[in-house]
Coordinates of C-alpha atoms in Angstrom, one line a residue:
S1 CA -13.9 -10.8 15.3
P2 CA -16.1 -12.4 12.7
S3 CA -15.2 -14.8 10.0
I4 CA -16.3 -13.6 6.6
R5 CA -16.1 -16.0 3.7
N6 CA -17.3 -16.1 0.0
C7 CA -18.8 -12.6 0.1
I8 CA -18.8 -9.5 -2.2
F9 CA -18.7 -5.9 -0.9
D10 CA -19.7 -3.7 -3.8
H11 CA -20.2 0.1 -4.0
H12 CA -20.3 1.0 -0.3
F13 CA -19.3 4.3 1.3
A14 CA -18.0 5.4 4.7
F15 CA -15.3 7.6 6.3
Y16 CA -13.5 4.6 7.7
G17 CA -13.9 1.2 5.9
G18 CA -16.2 1.5 2.9
G19 CA -16.6 -2.3 2.9
V20 CA -15.6 -3.4 6.5
Y21 CA -14.6 -1.4 9.5
V22 CA -12.7 -3.2 12.4
D23 CA -12.6 -1.7 15.9
N24 CA -10.5 -3.8 18.3
G25 CA -11.3 -7.0 16.5
S26 CA -9.4 -9.8 14.7
P27 CA -11.5 -10.9 11.8
I28 CA -10.7 -13.6 9.3
I29 CA -11.7 -12.8 5.8
E30 CA -11.4 -15.4 3.0
N31 CA -12.4 -15.8 -0.7
T32 CA -14.1 -12.4 -0.7
Q33 CA -14.2 -9.5 -3.1
F34 CA -14.2 -5.7 -2.4
L35 CA -15.3 -3.8 -5.5
S36 CA -15.6 -0.1 -6.1
N37 CA -16.0 1.0 -2.5
Y38 CA -15.2 4.5 -1.3
A39 CA -13.8 6.0 1.9
T40 CA -11.2 8.4 3.3
F41 CA -9.3 5.6 5.1
G42 CA -9.6 2.0 3.9
A43 CA -12.1 1.9 1.1
G44 CA -12.2 -1.9 1.2
I45 CA -11.2 -2.5 4.8
A46 CA -10.2 -0.2 7.6
S47 CA -8.8 -2.0 10.7
Y48 CA -8.3 1.0 12.9
I49 CA -7.4 0.7 16.6
G50 CA -6.3 -1.7 19.4
T51 CA -4.0 -4.7 19.6
H52 CA -5.5 -7.1 17.0
S53 CA -4.8 -8.9 13.8
L54 CA -6.3 -8.9 10.4
N55 CA -6.1 -12.1 8.3
L56 CA -6.9 -11.9 4.6
T57 CA -6.7 -15.0 2.4
D58 CA -7.7 -15.2 -1.3
V59 CA -9.2 -11.7 -1.1
S60 CA -9.5 -9.3 -4.1
F61 CA -9.7 -5.5 -4.0
I62 CA -10.6 -4.0 -7.3
G63 CA -11.4 -0.4 -8.2
N64 CA -11.7 1.0 -4.6
T65 CA -10.9 4.7 -3.9
V66 CA -9.9 6.7 -0.9
K67 CA -10.2 10.5 -1.3
S68 CA -9.9 13.5 1.0
Y69 CA -9.0 17.2 1.3
G70 CA -6.1 16.0 3.5
D71 CA -4.8 12.5 4.3
A72 CA -6.3 9.5 2.4
Y73 CA -4.7 6.1 3.0
G74 CA -5.4 2.5 1.9
G75 CA -7.5 2.2 -1.3
G76 CA -7.8 -1.5 -0.6
V77 CA -6.8 -1.9 3.0
Y78 CA -5.9 0.5 5.8
F79 CA -4.3 -1.2 8.9
A80 CA -3.4 1.0 11.9
G81 CA -3.5 -1.4 14.8
S82 CA -0.6 -2.8 16.8
G83 CA -1.1 -6.4 15.8
T84 CA -0.3 -8.2 12.6
L85 CA -1.7 -7.7 9.1
T86 CA -1.5 -11.0 7.1
I87 CA -2.4 -11.1 3.4
T88 CA -2.1 -14.4 1.6
R89 CA -2.8 -14.6 -2.2
G90 CA -4.3 -11.1 -2.2
H91 CA -5.2 -9.4 -5.5
F92 CA -5.1 -5.6 -5.6
E93 CA -6.0 -4.0 -8.9
N94 CA -6.8 -0.4 -10.0
N95 CA -7.3 0.9 -6.4
E96 CA -6.4 4.6 -5.9
G97 CA -5.7 7.3 -3.4
L98 CA -6.7 10.8 -4.4
N99 CA -6.9 14.3 -3.0
F100 CA -9.3 17.2 -3.7
L101 CA -6.4 19.4 -2.6
T102 CA -3.7 19.2 0.0
I103 CA -2.2 21.3 2.7
Q104 CA 1.3 20.9 4.1
D105 CA 2.5 17.2 4.2
L106 CA -1.0 15.8 3.7
G107 CA -1.6 13.4 0.8
S108 CA -2.5 9.9 -0.2
G109 CA -0.6 6.7 0.5
G110 CA -1.1 3.0 -0.4
G111 CA -3.4 2.8 -3.3
G112 CA -3.5 -1.0 -2.6
V113 CA -2.5 -1.3 1.1
A114 CA -1.5 1.2 3.8
A115 CA 0.1 -0.5 6.9
M116 CA 0.4 2.3 9.5
G117 CA 1.1 0.2 12.7
G118 CA 2.0 -3.1 14.0
N119 CA 3.6 -5.4 11.5
F120 CA 2.7 -7.2 8.3
I121 CA 3.2 -10.3 6.2
I122 CA 2.2 -10.0 2.5
Q123 CA 2.8 -13.1 0.5
D124 CA 1.9 -14.6 -2.9
S125 CA 0.1 -11.5 -3.8
V126 CA -0.4 -9.3 -6.9
F127 CA -0.5 -5.5 -7.0
V128 CA -1.4 -4.1 -10.5
G129 CA -2.5 -0.7 -11.7
N130 CA -2.8 0.9 -8.2
S131 CA -2.0 4.6 -7.6
A132 CA -1.4 7.2 -4.9
N133 CA 1.0 10.0 -4.0
M134 CA 3.2 7.6 -2.0
G135 CA 3.4 3.9 -2.4
G136 CA 1.0 3.3 -5.4
G137 CA 0.9 -0.4 -4.5
F138 CA 1.9 -0.5 -0.9
F139 CA 2.7 2.2 1.7
T140 CA 4.0 1.5 5.3
Y141 CA 5.1 3.2 8.4
A142 CA 5.4 -0.3 10.0
G143 CA 7.8 -3.2 9.4
G144 CA 7.3 -6.7 8.1
S145 CA 7.8 -8.9 5.0
V146 CA 6.7 -8.9 1.4
I147 CA 7.3 -12.4 0.0
N148 CA 6.7 -14.0 -3.5
S149 CA 4.7 -11.0 -4.7
I150 CA 4.4 -9.1 -8.0
F151 CA 4.1 -5.3 -8.4
Y152 CA 3.2 -4.3 -11.9
N153 CA 2.1 -1.1 -13.6
N154 CA 1.5 0.8 -10.4
Y155 CA 1.8 4.6 -10.3
A156 CA 2.8 7.3 -7.8
F157 CA 2.1 10.9 -8.6
G158 CA 2.8 14.4 -7.2
V159 CA 0.1 16.7 -6.0
E160 CA 0.4 20.5 -5.6
Q161 CA -0.1 21.7 -2.1
T162 CA -1.8 24.9 -1.1
Y163 CA 1.6 26.2 -0.1
G164 CA 2.9 25.8 -3.6
S165 CA 5.2 22.8 -3.2
T166 CA 4.6 19.3 -4.6
F167 CA 4.0 16.4 -2.3
G168 CA 4.5 12.7 -2.9
N169 CA 5.5 11.3 -6.3
F170 CA 7.6 8.4 -5.0
G171 CA 7.6 4.6 -4.6
A172 CA 5.1 3.4 -7.2
G173 CA 5.5 -0.2 -6.1
I174 CA 6.3 0.2 -2.4
A175 CA 7.1 3.2 -0.2
T176 CA 8.6 2.3 3.2
V177 CA 8.7 5.5 5.3
G178 CA 10.7 5.4 8.5
Y179 CA 12.9 8.3 9.7
A180 CA 13.6 7.4 13.3
A181 CA 15.9 4.8 14.9
G182 CA 13.8 1.9 16.0
T183 CA 11.5 1.8 13.1
P184 CA 11.0 -1.8 12.1
T185 CA 12.8 -3.2 9.0
T186 CA 10.9 -4.1 5.9
S187 CA 12.1 -7.2 4.0
I188 CA 11.2 -7.7 0.3
I189 CA 12.0 -11.3 -0.7
N190 CA 11.5 -13.3 -3.9
S191 CA 9.4 -10.5 -5.5
V192 CA 9.1 -8.8 -8.9
F193 CA 8.7 -5.1 -9.7
A194 CA 8.1 -4.2 -13.3
N195 CA 6.7 -1.2 -15.3
N196 CA 5.9 0.9 -12.3
T197 CA 6.2 4.7 -12.6
A198 CA 7.0 7.5 -10.1
G199 CA 9.0 10.7 -9.8
E200 CA 11.7 8.7 -8.1
G201 CA 11.9 5.0 -7.0
G202 CA 9.7 3.6 -9.6
A203 CA 9.8 0.2 -7.9
V204 CA 10.7 1.0 -4.2
V205 CA 11.4 4.1 -2.1
A206 CA 12.9 3.2 1.3
G207 CA 13.0 5.6 4.3
S208 CA 16.3 6.7 5.8
A209 CA 16.0 4.6 8.9
P210 CA 16.1 1.7 9.1
T211 CA 17.4 -0.1 6.0
T212 CA 14.9 -1.9 3.8
V213 CA 16.2 -5.2 2.7
I214 CA 15.7 -6.4 -0.9
R215 CA 16.7 -10.0 -1.5
N216 CA 16.4 -12.4 -4.4
S217 CA 14.1 -10.0 -6.3
I218 CA 13.8 -8.4 -9.7
L219 CA 13.3 -4.7 -10.3
W220 CA 13.0 -4.2 -14.0
N221 CA 11.9 -1.5 -16.4
N222 CA 10.5 0.8 -13.7
T223 CA 10.4 4.5 -14.6
A224 CA 11.3 7.7 -12.7
T225 CA 9.9 10.9 -14.3
G226 CA 11.8 13.4 -12.0
A227 CA 14.6 15.5 -13.4
G228 CA 18.2 14.1 -13.0
I229 CA 17.2 10.7 -11.7
T230 CA 19.9 8.0 -12.2
T231 CA 19.1 4.6 -13.7
R232 CA 19.4 2.9 -10.3
A233 CA 17.3 5.5 -8.6
A234 CA 14.6 4.9 -11.2
Q235 CA 14.3 1.4 -9.7
V236 CA 15.0 2.0 -6.0
T237 CA 16.1 4.9 -3.8
G238 CA 16.5 5.7 -0.1
G239 CA 18.0 3.6 2.7
F240 CA 18.2 0.0 1.5
S241 CA 20.4 -3.0 1.0
A242 CA 20.1 -5.5 -1.8
D243 CA 21.6 -8.9 -2.5
Y244 CA 21.0 -11.7 -5.0
S245 CA 18.8 -9.3 -7.0
T246 CA 18.6 -7.9 -10.5

């Protein structure tokens, strides 16, 4: 559980965690940059197993890439523990999740961040120009809060699988994927989504269970490229509720 401050991780390569790999630890990382790192999971940081937390403050992830023949998650950050991921004043720019090719239901998620376990708090952060099959900016199986954050010009794309179908292509800003009762709720509060592009849910795609809550937020000029997508579904689709929002 080290404290890492005022550092730069530039052009590193690993399977998990191109810049930093966390195994049963709770590091604090502040005022640090992760640039052009490469991995299959967490090109910037992979915090993988155990009950732990990951605290990131004033940290930038720029131009990092996850890529695989199968699953590839978390161009900037991959968090799969059972503790809490906390990101304050994070900057995620031009990170990407890519695939050489995919087999059934395997693809890339979370060009900026993939939160696969525990819970999360993301606040006062910016996601711009990130891309993946699902959740170009942010992808989650977990629950938590996104507060006072901006998602701009992110992109979700489809990839042809070896079985002939297309996988992904949804949730350019955020994709919250939960299909079973008991999946934690994701709250999106005081946030802005603009000029994001996906097949559907240019801003947000919410899983069918539970409801994703959107409050006091703006979803504006996001684009859906899929056939027959309604104006509303170009902004957000899935199981969600919204209030005090445009």
